[in-house]
XYZ file of C-alpha atoms in Angstrom:
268
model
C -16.486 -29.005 -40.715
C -16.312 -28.655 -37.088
C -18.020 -26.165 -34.983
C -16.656 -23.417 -33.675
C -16.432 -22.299 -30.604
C -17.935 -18.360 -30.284
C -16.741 -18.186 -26.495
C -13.091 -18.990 -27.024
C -13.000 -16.983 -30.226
C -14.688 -14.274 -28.492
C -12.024 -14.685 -25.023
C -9.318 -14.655 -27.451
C -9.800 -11.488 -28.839
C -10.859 -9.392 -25.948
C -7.588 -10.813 -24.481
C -5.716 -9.498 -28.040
C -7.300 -6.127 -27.485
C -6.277 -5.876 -23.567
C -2.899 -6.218 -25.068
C -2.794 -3.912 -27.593
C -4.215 -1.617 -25.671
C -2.048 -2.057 -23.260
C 0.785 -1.936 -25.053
C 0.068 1.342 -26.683
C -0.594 2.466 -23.463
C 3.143 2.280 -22.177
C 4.066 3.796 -25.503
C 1.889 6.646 -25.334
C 3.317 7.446 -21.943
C 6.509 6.698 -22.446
C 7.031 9.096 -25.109
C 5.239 12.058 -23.122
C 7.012 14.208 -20.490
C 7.926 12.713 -17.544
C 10.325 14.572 -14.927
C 11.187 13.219 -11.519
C 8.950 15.064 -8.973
C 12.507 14.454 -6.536
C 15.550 15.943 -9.015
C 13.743 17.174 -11.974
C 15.437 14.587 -14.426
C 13.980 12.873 -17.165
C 12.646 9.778 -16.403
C 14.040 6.847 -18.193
C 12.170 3.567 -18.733
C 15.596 1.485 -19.408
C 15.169 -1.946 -17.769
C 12.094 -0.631 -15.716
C 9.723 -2.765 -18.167
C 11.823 -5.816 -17.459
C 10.923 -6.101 -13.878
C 6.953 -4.339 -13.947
C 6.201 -5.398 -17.831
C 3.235 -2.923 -18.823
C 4.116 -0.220 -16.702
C 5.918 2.934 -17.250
C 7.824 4.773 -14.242
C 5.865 8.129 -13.591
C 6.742 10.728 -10.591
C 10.182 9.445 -9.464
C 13.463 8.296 -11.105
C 15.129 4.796 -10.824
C 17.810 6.512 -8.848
C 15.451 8.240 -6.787
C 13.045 5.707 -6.062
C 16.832 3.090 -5.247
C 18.417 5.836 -3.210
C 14.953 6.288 -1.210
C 14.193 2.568 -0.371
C 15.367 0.366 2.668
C 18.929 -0.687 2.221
C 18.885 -3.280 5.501
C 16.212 -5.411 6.694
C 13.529 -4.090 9.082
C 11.953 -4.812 12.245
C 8.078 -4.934 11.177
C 7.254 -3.809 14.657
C 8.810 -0.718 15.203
C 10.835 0.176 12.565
C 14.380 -0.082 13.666
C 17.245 -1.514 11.427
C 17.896 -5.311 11.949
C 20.668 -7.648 10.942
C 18.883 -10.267 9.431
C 15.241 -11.121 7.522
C 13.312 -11.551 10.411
C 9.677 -10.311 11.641
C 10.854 -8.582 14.664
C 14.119 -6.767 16.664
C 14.268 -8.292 20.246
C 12.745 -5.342 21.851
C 9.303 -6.138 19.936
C 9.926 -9.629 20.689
C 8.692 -9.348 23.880
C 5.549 -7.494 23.270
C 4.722 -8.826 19.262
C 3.262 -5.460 18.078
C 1.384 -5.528 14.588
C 3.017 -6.159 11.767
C 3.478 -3.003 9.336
C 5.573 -3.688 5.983
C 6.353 -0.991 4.018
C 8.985 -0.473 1.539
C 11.139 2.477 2.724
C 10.989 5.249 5.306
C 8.964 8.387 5.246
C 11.579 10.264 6.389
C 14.191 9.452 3.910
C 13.501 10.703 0.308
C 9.887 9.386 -0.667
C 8.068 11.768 2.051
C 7.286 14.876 0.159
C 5.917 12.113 -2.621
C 3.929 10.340 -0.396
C 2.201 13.365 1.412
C 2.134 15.401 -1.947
C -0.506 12.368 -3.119
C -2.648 13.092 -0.094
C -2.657 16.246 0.043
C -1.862 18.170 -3.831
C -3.669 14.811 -5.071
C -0.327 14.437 -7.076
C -0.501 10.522 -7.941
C 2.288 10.503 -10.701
C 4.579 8.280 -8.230
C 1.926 6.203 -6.690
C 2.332 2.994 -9.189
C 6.251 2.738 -8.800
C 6.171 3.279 -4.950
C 3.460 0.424 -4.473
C 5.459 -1.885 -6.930
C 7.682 -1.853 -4.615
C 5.317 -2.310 -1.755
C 4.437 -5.055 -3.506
C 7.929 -6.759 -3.762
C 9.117 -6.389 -0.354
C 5.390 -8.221 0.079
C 6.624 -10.886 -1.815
C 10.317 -11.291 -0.755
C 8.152 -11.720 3.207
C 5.946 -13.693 1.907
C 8.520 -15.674 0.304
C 10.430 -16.367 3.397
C 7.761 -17.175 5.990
C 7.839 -13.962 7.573
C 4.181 -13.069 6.664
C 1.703 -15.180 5.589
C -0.814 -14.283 2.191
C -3.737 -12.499 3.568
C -6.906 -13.112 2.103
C -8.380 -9.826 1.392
C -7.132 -6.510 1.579
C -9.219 -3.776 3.249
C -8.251 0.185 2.547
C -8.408 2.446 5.516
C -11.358 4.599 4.878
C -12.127 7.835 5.195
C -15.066 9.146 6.617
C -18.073 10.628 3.794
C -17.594 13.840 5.146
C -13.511 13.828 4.580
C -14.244 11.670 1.412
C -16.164 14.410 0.448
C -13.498 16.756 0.669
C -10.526 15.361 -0.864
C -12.478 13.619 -3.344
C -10.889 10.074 -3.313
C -8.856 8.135 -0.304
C -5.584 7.430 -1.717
C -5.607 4.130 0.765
C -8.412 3.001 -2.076
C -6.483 3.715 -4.715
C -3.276 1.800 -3.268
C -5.094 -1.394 -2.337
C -6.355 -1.853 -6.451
C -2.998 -1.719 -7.734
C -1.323 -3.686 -5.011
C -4.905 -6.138 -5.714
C -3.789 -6.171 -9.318
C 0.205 -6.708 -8.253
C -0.777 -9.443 -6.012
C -4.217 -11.168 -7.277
C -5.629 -10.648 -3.905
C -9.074 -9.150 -4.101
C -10.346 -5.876 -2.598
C -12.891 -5.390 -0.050
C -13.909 -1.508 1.109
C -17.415 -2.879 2.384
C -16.312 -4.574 5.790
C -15.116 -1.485 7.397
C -16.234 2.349 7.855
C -15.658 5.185 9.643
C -18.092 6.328 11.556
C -16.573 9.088 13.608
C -14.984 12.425 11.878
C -11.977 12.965 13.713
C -9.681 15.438 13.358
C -6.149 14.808 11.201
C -3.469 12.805 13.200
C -0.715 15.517 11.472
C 0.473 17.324 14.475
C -0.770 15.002 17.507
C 1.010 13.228 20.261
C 0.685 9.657 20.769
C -1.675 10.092 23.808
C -4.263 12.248 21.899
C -4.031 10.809 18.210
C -5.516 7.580 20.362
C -8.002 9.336 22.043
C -9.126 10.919 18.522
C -9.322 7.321 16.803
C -10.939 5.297 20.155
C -14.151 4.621 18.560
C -14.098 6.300 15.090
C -14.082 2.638 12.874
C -17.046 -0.218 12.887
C -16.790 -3.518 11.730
C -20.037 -4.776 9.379
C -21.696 -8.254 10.306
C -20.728 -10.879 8.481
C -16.865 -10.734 9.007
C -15.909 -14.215 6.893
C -11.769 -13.596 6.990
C -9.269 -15.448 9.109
C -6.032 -13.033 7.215
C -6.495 -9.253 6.394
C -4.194 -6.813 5.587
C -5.142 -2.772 5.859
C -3.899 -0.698 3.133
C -2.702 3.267 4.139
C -0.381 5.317 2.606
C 1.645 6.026 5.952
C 2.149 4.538 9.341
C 3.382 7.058 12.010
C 2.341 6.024 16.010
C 0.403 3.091 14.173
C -3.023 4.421 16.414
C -5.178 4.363 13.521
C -3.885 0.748 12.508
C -4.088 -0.342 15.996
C -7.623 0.665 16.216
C -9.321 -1.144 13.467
C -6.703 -4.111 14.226
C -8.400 -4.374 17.645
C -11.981 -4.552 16.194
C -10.976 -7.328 13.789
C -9.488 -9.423 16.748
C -13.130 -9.868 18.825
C -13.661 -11.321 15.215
C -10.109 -13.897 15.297
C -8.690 -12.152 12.309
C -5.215 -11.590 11.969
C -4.278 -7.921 10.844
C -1.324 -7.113 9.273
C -0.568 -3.169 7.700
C 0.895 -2.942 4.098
C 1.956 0.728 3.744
C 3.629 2.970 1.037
C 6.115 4.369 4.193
C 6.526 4.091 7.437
C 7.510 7.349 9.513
C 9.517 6.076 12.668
C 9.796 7.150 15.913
C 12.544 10.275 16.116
C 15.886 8.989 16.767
C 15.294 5.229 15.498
C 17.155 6.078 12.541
C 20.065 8.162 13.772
C-alpha cells in the first residue's frame, strides 16, 4: 500500500473548509437585509457573483454603484475627461504630475459613501467600491498605462488620530485591493510623524504647509514600484508629500484611490 501523504491531505481540506466557509458566507449575507445606503432599494446580487465570485454587494446598488462610476476615460493627472485611454490630457503632458487612478468622481454619486466610511465608520460599500478600484487597475494595467507596483503602502494616520477613529480606512482598502490583486501589503515603511490638522476645509497653499514634513520614510526602502492607498484625492498635497520622500529613494509612486474630488469646474 502506498504512503500517504499527511501534507496534501491536510492542504486539501483546509482548502475544502475555506470554501465552504466561504460559500456559506455569501449565503448568510445574501439572505440578510441589505438596502442601498444611495436610494434605499434592496440590493440584488443578480449577476454580481459572476464578475466578484465570493462576494456579496453591501452599501450600494448595481445601478447606483453604474450610474456613479466614470463613463469616459480620465486624465490620471488632473482629472479632466479625455478622449481616449491614455495616462495624461495635454495640459499634464507638459508637467507629468503623479499618477492617481481611481474609479469614479467624488463629486458625482459615491461621495456621501466614501466620506460616510471615514467619518460614521459606515464600511457597508467599501468592498464593491474597491472592486472596482481594482478593475479600472487592471483595464491600466492591461494597456500599458501603469505598470504593476510591487507593494502597496496605506496612507497612515498618525497614533494620536489612529487613536481616535479607531482604524484608517486607507488600511482597510489596501487588504482587499491586496487580496483583489495578489500584491502584498506593507504599513511598516511609512509613518506619520507630525499631527496635522484635517485637510477638509483648506486651500491648496495651507493644506501644503500642514503636510510639509508630517511623513518619514524607514531605512531600508527595498522597492523600485509603490502605489499609496487613500480613500480620496482632493489637491493631491498629502500624496505629493510622501511621493517626494520616496523619490530621494528612486521609487516610482503612483496613488490608487476609492475617488478622486477634482478641481471645481473640471467637470462642468
Amino acid at each position: 500500500m502506498p504512503p500517504i501523504n499527511n501534507s496534501i491531505n491536510i492542504a486539501h481540506v483546509l482548502r475544502l473548509c475555506t470554501n465552504s466557509v466561504q460559500r456559506a458566507r455569501v449565503i448568510l449575507l445574501s439572505s440578510l437585509p441589505n438596502r442601498c445606503l444611495l436610494c434605499q432599494q434592496r440590493i440584488e446580487q443578480t449577476g454580481y457573483q459572476q464578475l466578484f465570485p465570493n462576494q456579496v454587494l453591501t452599501g450600494v446598488c448595481q445601478e447606483c454603484l453604474a450610474a456613479s462610476l466614470y463613463q469616459h476615460e480620465v486624465c490620471l493627472g488632473c482629472g479632466r475627461e479625455i478622449a481616449v485611454l491614455q495616462a495624461y490630457c495635454g495640459k499634464c503632458l507638459q508637467h507629468t504630475p503623479n499618477w492617481v487612478v481611481a474609479p469614479c468622481s467624488y463629486h458625482q454619486g459615491l461621495g456621501p459613501l466614501i466620506a460616510a466610511i471615514k467619518y460614521q465608520q459606515q464600511c457597508a460599500p467599501l468592498n464593491a467600491i474597491t472592486q472596482q478600484l481594482a478593475c479600472r487597475i487592471e483595464l491600466l494595467i492591461k494597456h500599458g498605462i501603469i505598470r504593476r507596483p510591487q507593494v502597496l503602502i496605506p496612507v497612515p494616520l498618525h497614533p494620536n488620530r489612529l487613536r481616535q477613529r479607531g482604524f484608517n480606512q486607507a488600511w482597510l482598502i489596501a487588504k482587499e485591493l491586496s487580496l483583489l490583486t495578489n500584491i502584498p501589503v506593507d504599513d511598516s515603511c511609512l509613518i506619520r510623524v507630525v499631527d496635522t490638522s484635517p485637510q477638509t476645509g483648506l486651500a491648496g497653499k495651507q493644506r501644503r504647509k500642514n503636510c510639509h514634513g508630517a511623513f518619514r520614510l524607514l531605512d531600508g526602502m527595498t522597492y523600485q514600484r509603490v502605489a499609496l492607498i487613500d480613500d480620496v484625492v482632493t489637491t493631491g498635497t498629502t500624496v505629493d508629500e510622501i511621493a517626494r520622500l520616496f523619490s530621494t529613494q528612486f521609487v516610482h509612486v503612483q496613488t490608487w484611490c476609492l475617488a478622486r474630488a477634482e478641481a471645481p469646474g473640471l467637470l462642468d
